[in-house]
Amino acid sequence: MCALAVVLFHFKTGGLLSNLPAIRHGWIFVDFFFVLSGFVLAHAYFGRVGREVSVWRFLGLRLGRIYPLHAAVLAAMVVLELVKLAMPGLGAREAFGPGRTVPDLIASLLLLHSSGFTRDLVWNVPSWSIAAEFWAYAAFALLVLTRRIWPFALLAAVSVLTLLAVNPDLYDATYDAGTIRCFYGFSLGVITWSLRGETDWRPSPMLAALAELLFVAAVIGFATVVWGGPRTLAAPILFAGAVFVFADDAGPVSRLLATRLPVLLGTLSYSIYMIHPLVQGRVMEALARFGLARTGVADSVTATGLTADAITLVMLVLVIGVAALAYRWIEKPARDWSRRRLRAPAVEAEAPTF
C-alpha cells in the first residue's frame, strides 16, 4: 500500500485519485519502508551477524536483494537516453541532460546518490532510498556486533539531531541527507523490534482491532495534514508504532492484508517501487502525443475528472504488470542466485522487501 501511494504521488493529474491529500503527501511513506526494514532485519539477523552469518555475507545477501533490479532499471534508462541521442526531438528532454549525466550515473551505480554526491535527484528518482538503505545495512552489520540496542538508539538520536540542524524536513532530505534520514527510521525499526521482545504485548481480538484501526487512522491523518517542516520528523515514530501493533497480525486489517491480492502486491512491492518511474515516463510520452499530458520539466496529465482517474488506473495496471515481469525475470532470480552463491540458509527468506 505504501509503495502504491508513492507511485500515485509521482503521477500528477487533475483527477481525484492523484489528489487525495494523503496521496499528495505520499512521499512520506518512504520512511515507513525504512522503519520496516530495521524491524524485520533485526528479527532475522540481530543474533546471527558475526556468528552464523558474517558481515560480508550479510552485505552480499542485501546487495543481491536490491542491486540487480536497480542496475537493470538504470540500464533501461541509459538505453532510452541513447535512443534520444540518436533521434533528437524524440522526447521532451535532451539526452543525458540534468539529472541524467554520466557522473550522476556513476553515483547511482555506486549507491552514493543519497549522500550528497549529486546536486539533485538523479536517474531513477526513487532509488535514492535504496542507496540510503544499503548504507543503513552496513551500519546495522557493524552495530549489531555489540549485541546491544543502545548503539541504535544513539544512531537514531544523532541522525534526528543532524536532520534538525541541516535539513529539518524529511521531504527535502533525499539526494543530500537521505542516508541520515534512513539511519533515523531504520534505527527506530531495530528499537521497535527490541521493545516487542521485552514487552508482553498479547492483545485480545478487540484490543488488536482497535489498535490497528487507530494506527491506520493516525497514519492516514498524519499524511493528510502534515506536508513539510520539522513535524515530518515525527513520521518515523508513528510508523514504528504501527509496525509494533501490526507485528501480531491479530486484527481485522491484518487479516484483510493477508488475503491474496494484498499479498501479491506485497510480493511485487520492491519491483513496483523501482520500476514505476520508467513506466510512468512512457505513459506520459504516449499521452502527450494525444494532447493529454505535458512533458518537460515536470510531467503532468492535463486531463481532469473521470478521464484523469481512468488514466491513473491504467497506469497502475501497467506498473503492476511490468513489476510482475521484473520480479519474475530479474528480482527473484537474482535474489535466489545470490543466496545459492553465498550458501544462505532458509531463514534468509525472512529478509524484507525494502
CSV table of N, CA and C in Angstrom, one decimal, residues 73-210:
chain,number,residue,atom,x,y,z
A,73,VAL,N,17.1,-1.3,-14.1
A,73,VAL,CA,16.3,-0.1,-14.4
A,73,VAL,C,17.3,1.0,-14.9
A,74,LEU,N,18.4,1.1,-14.3
A,74,LEU,CA,19.4,2.1,-14.8
A,74,LEU,C,19.8,1.8,-16.2
A,75,ALA,N,20.0,0.5,-16.5
A,75,ALA,CA,20.4,0.1,-17.9
A,75,ALA,C,19.3,0.5,-18.9
A,76,ALA,N,18.1,0.2,-18.5
A,76,ALA,CA,17.0,0.6,-19.4
A,76,ALA,C,16.9,2.1,-19.6
A,77,MET,N,17.2,2.9,-18.6
A,77,MET,CA,17.1,4.3,-18.7
A,77,MET,C,18.3,4.8,-19.6
A,78,VAL,N,19.4,4.2,-19.5
A,78,VAL,CA,20.6,4.6,-20.3
A,78,VAL,C,20.2,4.3,-21.8
A,79,VAL,N,19.6,3.2,-22.0
A,79,VAL,CA,19.2,2.8,-23.4
A,79,VAL,C,18.3,3.9,-24.0
A,80,LEU,N,17.3,4.3,-23.2
A,80,LEU,CA,16.4,5.3,-23.6
A,80,LEU,C,17.1,6.7,-23.9
A,81,GLU,N,18.1,7.0,-23.1
A,81,GLU,CA,18.9,8.2,-23.4
A,81,GLU,C,19.7,8.1,-24.6
A,82,LEU,N,20.2,6.9,-24.9
A,82,LEU,CA,21.0,6.7,-26.1
A,82,LEU,C,20.1,6.8,-27.4
A,83,VAL,N,18.9,6.3,-27.2
A,83,VAL,CA,17.9,6.4,-28.3
A,83,VAL,C,17.6,7.9,-28.6
A,84,LYS,N,17.4,8.6,-27.5
A,84,LYS,CA,17.1,10.1,-27.7
A,84,LYS,C,18.3,10.8,-28.3
A,85,LEU,N,19.5,10.3,-27.9
A,85,LEU,CA,20.7,10.9,-28.5
A,85,LEU,C,20.8,10.7,-30.0
A,86,ALA,N,20.4,9.5,-30.4
A,86,ALA,CA,20.4,9.1,-31.8
A,86,ALA,C,19.3,9.7,-32.6
A,87,MET,N,18.2,10.0,-31.9
A,87,MET,CA,17.0,10.5,-32.6
A,87,MET,C,16.6,11.8,-31.9
A,88,PRO,N,17.3,12.9,-32.0
A,88,PRO,CA,16.9,14.2,-31.4
A,88,PRO,C,15.5,14.6,-31.6
A,89,GLY,N,14.8,15.1,-30.6
A,89,GLY,CA,13.4,15.5,-30.7
A,89,GLY,C,12.4,14.4,-30.4
A,90,LEU,N,13.0,13.2,-30.1
A,90,LEU,CA,12.0,12.1,-29.8
A,90,LEU,C,11.3,12.4,-28.5
A,91,GLY,N,12.0,12.9,-27.5
A,91,GLY,CA,11.4,13.2,-26.2
A,91,GLY,C,11.4,14.7,-25.9
A,92,ALA,N,10.8,15.1,-24.8
A,92,ALA,CA,10.7,16.5,-24.4
A,92,ALA,C,12.0,17.0,-23.8
A,93,ARG,N,12.8,16.0,-23.3
A,93,ARG,CA,14.0,16.4,-22.6
A,93,ARG,C,15.2,16.1,-23.5
A,94,GLU,N,16.3,16.8,-23.3
A,94,GLU,CA,17.5,16.5,-24.0
A,94,GLU,C,18.2,15.2,-23.5
A,95,ALA,N,18.9,14.5,-24.3
A,95,ALA,CA,19.5,13.3,-23.9
A,95,ALA,C,20.6,13.6,-22.9
A,96,PHE,N,20.7,12.8,-21.9
A,96,PHE,CA,21.8,13.0,-20.9
A,96,PHE,C,21.8,14.4,-20.3
A,97,GLY,N,20.6,14.9,-20.1
A,97,GLY,CA,20.5,16.3,-19.5
A,97,GLY,C,20.7,16.3,-18.0
A,98,PRO,N,20.3,17.4,-17.3
A,98,PRO,CA,20.4,17.4,-15.9
A,98,PRO,C,19.7,16.3,-15.2
A,99,GLY,N,20.4,15.7,-14.2
A,99,GLY,CA,19.9,14.5,-13.5
A,99,GLY,C,20.2,13.2,-14.2
A,100,ARG,N,20.6,13.3,-15.5
A,100,ARG,CA,20.9,12.0,-16.2
A,100,ARG,C,22.3,12.1,-16.9
A,101,THR,N,23.2,12.7,-16.2
A,101,THR,CA,24.6,12.8,-16.7
A,101,THR,C,25.4,11.6,-16.4
A,102,VAL,N,26.5,11.4,-17.0
A,102,VAL,CA,27.4,10.3,-16.7
A,102,VAL,C,27.9,10.3,-15.2
A,103,PRO,N,28.3,11.4,-14.7
A,103,PRO,CA,28.7,11.4,-13.3
A,103,PRO,C,27.5,11.0,-12.4
A,104,ASP,N,26.3,11.5,-12.7
A,104,ASP,CA,25.1,11.0,-11.9
A,104,ASP,C,24.9,9.5,-12.0
A,105,LEU,N,25.2,9.0,-13.2
A,105,LEU,CA,25.0,7.6,-13.4
A,105,LEU,C,26.0,6.8,-12.5
A,106,ILE,N,27.3,7.3,-12.5
A,106,ILE,CA,28.3,6.6,-11.7
A,106,ILE,C,27.9,6.7,-10.2
A,107,ALA,N,27.4,7.8,-9.8
A,107,ALA,CA,27.0,7.9,-8.4
A,107,ALA,C,25.9,6.9,-8.1
A,108,SER,N,24.9,6.8,-9.0
A,108,SER,CA,23.8,5.8,-8.8
A,108,SER,C,24.3,4.4,-8.8
A,109,LEU,N,25.2,4.1,-9.6
A,109,LEU,CA,25.8,2.7,-9.6
A,109,LEU,C,26.5,2.4,-8.4
A,110,LEU,N,27.2,3.4,-7.8
A,110,LEU,CA,27.9,3.2,-6.5
A,110,LEU,C,27.1,3.4,-5.3
A,111,LEU,N,25.8,3.6,-5.5
A,111,LEU,CA,24.8,3.9,-4.4
A,111,LEU,C,25.3,5.0,-3.5
A,112,LEU,N,25.7,6.1,-4.2
A,112,LEU,CA,26.1,7.3,-3.5
A,112,LEU,C,25.2,8.5,-3.7
A,113,HIS,N,24.1,8.3,-4.4
A,113,HIS,CA,23.2,9.4,-4.7
A,113,HIS,C,22.2,9.7,-3.7
A,114,SER,N,22.5,9.3,-2.4
A,114,SER,CA,21.7,9.8,-1.3
A,114,SER,C,22.6,10.4,-0.2
A,115,SER,N,23.8,10.6,-0.6
A,115,SER,CA,24.8,11.1,0.4
A,115,SER,C,25.5,12.4,0.0
A,116,GLY,N,24.9,13.2,-0.8
A,116,GLY,CA,25.5,14.5,-1.2
A,116,GLY,C,26.5,14.4,-2.3
A,117,PHE,N,26.5,13.3,-3.1
A,117,PHE,CA,27.4,13.2,-4.2
A,117,PHE,C,26.8,13.7,-5.5
A,118,THR,N,25.5,14.1,-5.5
A,118,THR,CA,24.9,14.6,-6.7
A,118,THR,C,24.2,15.9,-6.2
A,119,ARG,N,23.8,16.7,-7.2
A,119,ARG,CA,23.2,18.0,-6.9
A,119,ARG,C,21.7,18.0,-6.9
A,120,ASP,N,21.1,16.8,-7.2
A,120,ASP,CA,19.7,16.7,-7.2
A,120,ASP,C,19.3,15.2,-7.3
A,121,LEU,N,18.0,14.9,-7.3
A,121,LEU,CA,17.6,13.6,-7.5
A,121,LEU,C,18.0,13.2,-9.0
A,122,VAL,N,18.5,12.0,-9.2
A,122,VAL,CA,19.0,11.6,-10.5
A,122,VAL,C,18.5,10.3,-11.0
A,123,TRP,N,18.6,10.1,-12.3
A,123,TRP,CA,18.2,8.9,-13.0
A,123,TRP,C,16.9,8.3,-12.4
A,124,ASN,N,16.9,7.1,-11.9
A,124,ASN,CA,15.7,6.5,-11.3
A,124,ASN,C,15.4,7.2,-9.9
A,125,VAL,N,14.6,8.2,-9.9
A,125,VAL,CA,14.5,9.1,-8.8
A,125,VAL,C,14.3,8.4,-7.5
A,126,PRO,N,13.3,7.4,-7.3
A,126,PRO,CA,13.1,6.8,-6.0
A,126,PRO,C,14.3,5.9,-5.5
A,127,SER,N,15.3,5.6,-6.4
A,127,SER,CA,16.3,4.7,-6.0
A,127,SER,C,17.3,5.4,-5.0
A,128,TRP,N,17.1,6.7,-4.7
A,128,TRP,CA,17.9,7.3,-3.7
A,128,TRP,C,17.7,6.6,-2.3
A,129,SER,N,16.5,6.1,-2.1
A,129,SER,CA,16.2,5.4,-0.9
A,129,SER,C,16.8,4.1,-0.8
A,130,ILE,N,17.0,3.4,-1.9
A,130,ILE,CA,17.7,2.1,-2.0
A,130,ILE,C,19.2,2.3,-1.6
A,131,ALA,N,19.8,3.4,-2.2
A,131,ALA,CA,21.2,3.7,-1.8
A,131,ALA,C,21.3,3.9,-0.3
A,132,ALA,N,20.4,4.7,0.2
A,132,ALA,CA,20.4,5.0,1.7
A,132,ALA,C,20.2,3.7,2.5
A,133,GLU,N,19.3,2.8,2.0
A,133,GLU,CA,19.1,1.6,2.7
A,133,GLU,C,20.4,0.7,2.8
A,134,PHE,N,21.2,0.7,1.7
A,134,PHE,CA,22.4,-0.1,1.7
A,134,PHE,C,23.3,0.4,2.8
A,135,TRP,N,23.5,1.7,2.9
A,135,TRP,CA,24.4,2.2,4.0
A,135,TRP,C,23.8,1.9,5.4
A,136,ALA,N,22.5,1.9,5.5
A,136,ALA,CA,21.9,1.5,6.7
A,136,ALA,C,22.2,0.0,7.0
A,137,TYR,N,22.2,-0.8,6.0
A,137,TYR,CA,22.5,-2.2,6.2
A,137,TYR,C,24.0,-2.3,6.7
A,138,ALA,N,24.9,-1.5,6.1
A,138,ALA,CA,26.3,-1.6,6.6
A,138,ALA,C,26.4,-1.1,8.0
A,139,ALA,N,25.7,-0.1,8.4
A,139,ALA,CA,25.7,0.4,9.8
A,139,ALA,C,25.1,-0.7,10.7
A,140,PHE,N,24.1,-1.3,10.3
A,140,PHE,CA,23.5,-2.4,11.1
A,140,PHE,C,24.4,-3.5,11.3
A,141,ALA,N,25.1,-3.9,10.2
A,141,ALA,CA,26.1,-5.1,10.3
A,141,ALA,C,27.2,-4.8,11.3
A,142,LEU,N,27.6,-3.6,11.4
A,142,LEU,CA,28.6,-3.2,12.4
A,142,LEU,C,28.1,-3.1,13.8
A,143,LEU,N,27.0,-2.3,13.9
A,143,LEU,CA,26.4,-2.1,15.3
A,143,LEU,C,25.9,-3.3,15.9
A,144,VAL,N,25.3,-4.2,15.1
A,144,VAL,CA,24.7,-5.4,15.7
A,144,VAL,C,25.8,-6.3,16.3
A,145,LEU,N,27.0,-6.2,16.0
A,145,LEU,CA,28.1,-7.0,16.6
A,145,LEU,C,28.2,-6.7,18.1
A,146,THR,N,27.7,-5.6,18.6
A,146,THR,CA,27.8,-5.3,20.0
A,146,THR,C,26.7,-6.0,20.8
A,147,ARG,N,25.7,-6.6,20.1
A,147,ARG,CA,24.6,-7.3,20.7
A,147,ARG,C,23.8,-6.4,21.7
A,148,ARG,N,23.9,-5.1,21.4
A,148,ARG,CA,23.2,-4.1,22.3
A,148,ARG,C,22.3,-3.3,21.5
A,149,ILE,N,21.2,-2.7,22.1
A,149,ILE,CA,20.3,-1.8,21.4
A,149,ILE,C,20.7,-0.4,21.5
A,150,TRP,N,21.5,0.0,22.5
A,150,TRP,CA,21.8,1.4,22.8
A,150,TRP,C,22.6,2.0,21.6
A,151,PRO,N,23.4,1.3,20.9
A,151,PRO,CA,24.1,1.9,19.7
A,151,PRO,C,23.1,2.4,18.6
A,152,PHE,N,22.0,1.6,18.5
A,152,PHE,CA,20.9,2.1,17.5
A,152,PHE,C,20.1,3.2,18.1
A,153,ALA,N,19.9,3.3,19.4
A,153,ALA,CA,19.3,4.5,20.0
A,153,ALA,C,20.1,5.7,19.8
A,154,LEU,N,21.4,5.5,20.0
A,154,LEU,CA,22.4,6.6,19.8
A,154,LEU,C,22.4,7.1,18.3
A,155,LEU,N,22.4,6.1,17.4
A,155,LEU,CA,22.4,6.5,15.9
A,155,LEU,C,21.1,7.2,15.6
A,156,ALA,N,19.9,6.8,16.1
A,156,ALA,CA,18.7,7.5,15.9
A,156,ALA,C,18.7,8.9,16.4
A,157,ALA,N,19.3,9.0,17.6
A,157,ALA,CA,19.3,10.4,18.2
A,157,ALA,C,20.2,11.3,17.4
A,158,VAL,N,21.4,10.8,17.1
A,158,VAL,CA,22.4,11.6,16.3
A,158,VAL,C,21.8,12.0,14.9
A,159,SER,N,21.1,11.0,14.3
A,159,SER,CA,20.5,11.2,13.0
A,159,SER,C,19.4,12.3,13.0
A,160,VAL,N,18.5,12.2,14.0
A,160,VAL,CA,17.4,13.2,14.1
A,160,VAL,C,18.0,14.6,14.4
A,161,LEU,N,19.0,14.7,15.3
A,161,LEU,CA,19.6,15.9,15.6
A,161,LEU,C,20.3,16.5,14.4
A,162,THR,N,21.0,15.7,13.6
A,162,THR,CA,21.6,16.1,12.4
A,162,THR,C,20.6,16.7,11.4
A,163,LEU,N,19.5,16.0,11.3
A,163,LEU,CA,18.4,16.4,10.4
A,163,LEU,C,17.9,17.8,10.8
A,164,LEU,N,17.7,17.9,12.1
A,164,LEU,CA,17.2,19.2,12.7
A,164,LEU,C,18.2,20.3,12.4
A,165,ALA,N,19.5,20.0,12.4
A,165,ALA,CA,20.5,21.0,12.2
A,165,ALA,C,20.7,21.4,10.7
A,166,VAL,N,20.6,20.4,9.8
A,166,VAL,CA,21.0,20.7,8.4
A,166,VAL,C,19.8,20.6,7.5
A,167,ASN,N,18.7,19.9,7.8
A,167,ASN,CA,17.6,19.7,6.9
A,167,ASN,C,16.4,19.2,7.6
A,168,PRO,N,15.8,20.1,8.4
A,168,PRO,CA,14.7,19.7,9.3
A,168,PRO,C,13.3,19.4,8.6
A,169,ASP,N,13.4,18.8,7.4
A,169,ASP,CA,12.2,18.4,6.7
A,169,ASP,C,12.5,17.2,5.9
A,170,LEU,N,11.8,16.1,6.2
A,170,LEU,CA,12.1,14.8,5.5
A,170,LEU,C,11.9,14.9,4.0
A,171,TYR,N,11.0,15.7,3.6
A,171,TYR,CA,10.7,15.9,2.2
A,171,TYR,C,11.9,16.3,1.4
A,172,ASP,N,12.7,17.1,2.0
A,172,ASP,CA,13.9,17.6,1.3
A,172,ASP,C,15.1,16.8,1.5
A,173,ALA,N,15.1,15.8,2.5
A,173,ALA,CA,16.3,15.0,2.8
A,173,ALA,C,16.3,13.8,1.9
A,174,THR,N,16.8,14.0,0.7
A,174,THR,CA,16.8,12.9,-0.3
A,174,THR,C,18.2,12.6,-0.8
A,175,TYR,N,18.6,13.4,-1.9
A,175,TYR,CA,19.9,13.2,-2.5
A,175,TYR,C,21.1,13.7,-1.6
A,176,ASP,N,20.8,14.6,-0.7
A,176,ASP,CA,21.9,15.1,0.1
A,176,ASP,C,21.9,14.5,1.5
A,177,ALA,N,20.8,14.4,2.2
A,177,ALA,CA,20.8,13.8,3.5
A,177,ALA,C,19.9,12.6,3.6
A,178,GLY,N,19.7,11.9,2.5
A,178,GLY,CA,18.8,10.7,2.5
A,178,GLY,C,19.3,9.6,3.4
A,179,THR,N,20.7,9.4,3.4
A,179,THR,CA,21.2,8.4,4.2
A,179,THR,C,21.0,8.6,5.7
A,180,ILE,N,21.2,9.9,6.1
A,180,ILE,CA,20.9,10.2,7.5
A,180,ILE,C,19.4,10.0,7.8
A,181,ARG,N,18.5,10.4,6.9
A,181,ARG,CA,17.1,10.1,7.1
A,181,ARG,C,16.8,8.6,7.3
A,182,CYS,N,17.5,7.8,6.5
A,182,CYS,CA,17.3,6.4,6.5
A,182,CYS,C,17.8,5.8,7.9
A,183,PHE,N,19.0,6.3,8.3
A,183,PHE,CA,19.5,5.8,9.6
A,183,PHE,C,18.5,6.0,10.7
A,184,TYR,N,17.8,7.2,10.7
A,184,TYR,CA,16.9,7.5,11.7
A,184,TYR,C,15.7,6.5,11.7
A,185,GLY,N,15.1,6.3,10.6
A,185,GLY,CA,13.9,5.4,10.6
A,185,GLY,C,14.3,3.9,10.8
A,186,PHE,N,15.5,3.5,10.2
A,186,PHE,CA,15.9,2.2,10.3
A,186,PHE,C,16.3,1.8,11.7
A,187,SER,N,16.9,2.8,12.4
A,187,SER,CA,17.3,2.5,13.8
A,187,SER,C,16.0,2.4,14.7
A,188,LEU,N,15.0,3.2,14.4
A,188,LEU,CA,13.8,3.1,15.1
A,188,LEU,C,13.1,1.8,14.9
A,189,GLY,N,13.3,1.2,13.7
A,189,GLY,CA,12.7,-0.1,13.5
A,189,GLY,C,13.4,-1.2,14.3
A,190,VAL,N,14.8,-1.1,14.4
A,190,VAL,CA,15.5,-2.0,15.3
A,190,VAL,C,15.1,-1.9,16.7
A,191,ILE,N,14.9,-0.7,17.2
A,191,ILE,CA,14.5,-0.4,18.6
A,191,ILE,C,13.1,-1.0,18.8
A,192,THR,N,12.2,-0.8,17.8
A,192,THR,CA,10.8,-1.3,17.9
A,192,THR,C,10.9,-2.8,18.0
A,193,TRP,N,11.7,-3.5,17.3
A,193,TRP,CA,11.9,-5.0,17.4
A,193,TRP,C,12.3,-5.4,18.8
A,194,SER,N,13.2,-4.6,19.3
A,194,SER,CA,13.7,-4.9,20.7
A,194,SER,C,12.6,-4.7,21.7
A,195,LEU,N,11.8,-3.7,21.6
A,195,LEU,CA,10.7,-3.4,22.5
A,195,LEU,C,9.7,-4.5,22.4
A,196,ARG,N,9.4,-5.0,21.2
A,196,ARG,CA,8.5,-6.1,21.1
A,196,ARG,C,8.9,-7.3,21.9
A,197,GLY,N,10.2,-7.6,21.9
A,197,GLY,CA,10.7,-8.8,22.6
A,197,GLY,C,10.7,-8.6,24.1
A,198,GLU,N,10.8,-7.3,24.6
A,198,GLU,CA,10.8,-7.0,26.0
A,198,GLU,C,9.5,-6.8,26.6
A,199,THR,N,8.4,-6.6,25.8
A,199,THR,CA,7.1,-6.4,26.4
A,199,THR,C,6.2,-7.6,26.1
A,200,ASP,N,5.3,-7.8,27.0
A,200,ASP,CA,4.4,-9.0,26.9
A,200,ASP,C,3.1,-8.5,26.2
A,201,TRP,N,3.2,-8.0,25.0
A,201,TRP,CA,2.1,-7.5,24.2
A,201,TRP,C,1.3,-8.6,23.6
A,202,ARG,N,0.2,-9.1,24.2
A,202,ARG,CA,-0.6,-10.1,23.6
A,202,ARG,C,-2.0,-9.6,23.6
A,203,PRO,N,-2.4,-8.8,22.6
A,203,PRO,CA,-3.7,-8.1,22.7
A,203,PRO,C,-4.9,-9.1,22.5
A,204,SER,N,-6.0,-8.8,23.1
A,204,SER,CA,-7.2,-9.5,22.8
A,204,SER,C,-7.7,-9.2,21.4
A,205,PRO,N,-8.6,-10.0,20.8
A,205,PRO,CA,-9.0,-9.6,19.5
A,205,PRO,C,-9.6,-8.2,19.4
A,206,MET,N,-10.4,-7.8,20.4
A,206,MET,CA,-11.0,-6.5,20.4
A,206,MET,C,-9.9,-5.4,20.5
A,207,LEU,N,-8.9,-5.6,21.4
A,207,LEU,CA,-7.9,-4.6,21.5
A,207,LEU,C,-7.0,-4.5,20.2
A,208,ALA,N,-6.7,-5.7,19.6
A,208,ALA,CA,-6.0,-5.7,18.4
A,208,ALA,C,-6.7,-5.0,17.3
A,209,ALA,N,-8.0,-5.2,17.2
A,209,ALA,CA,-8.8,-4.5,16.2
A,209,ALA,C,-8.8,-3.0,16.4
A,210,LEU,N,-8.9,-2.6,17.7
A,210,LEU,CA,-8.9,-1.1,18.0
A,210,LEU,C,-7.6,-0.5,17.7
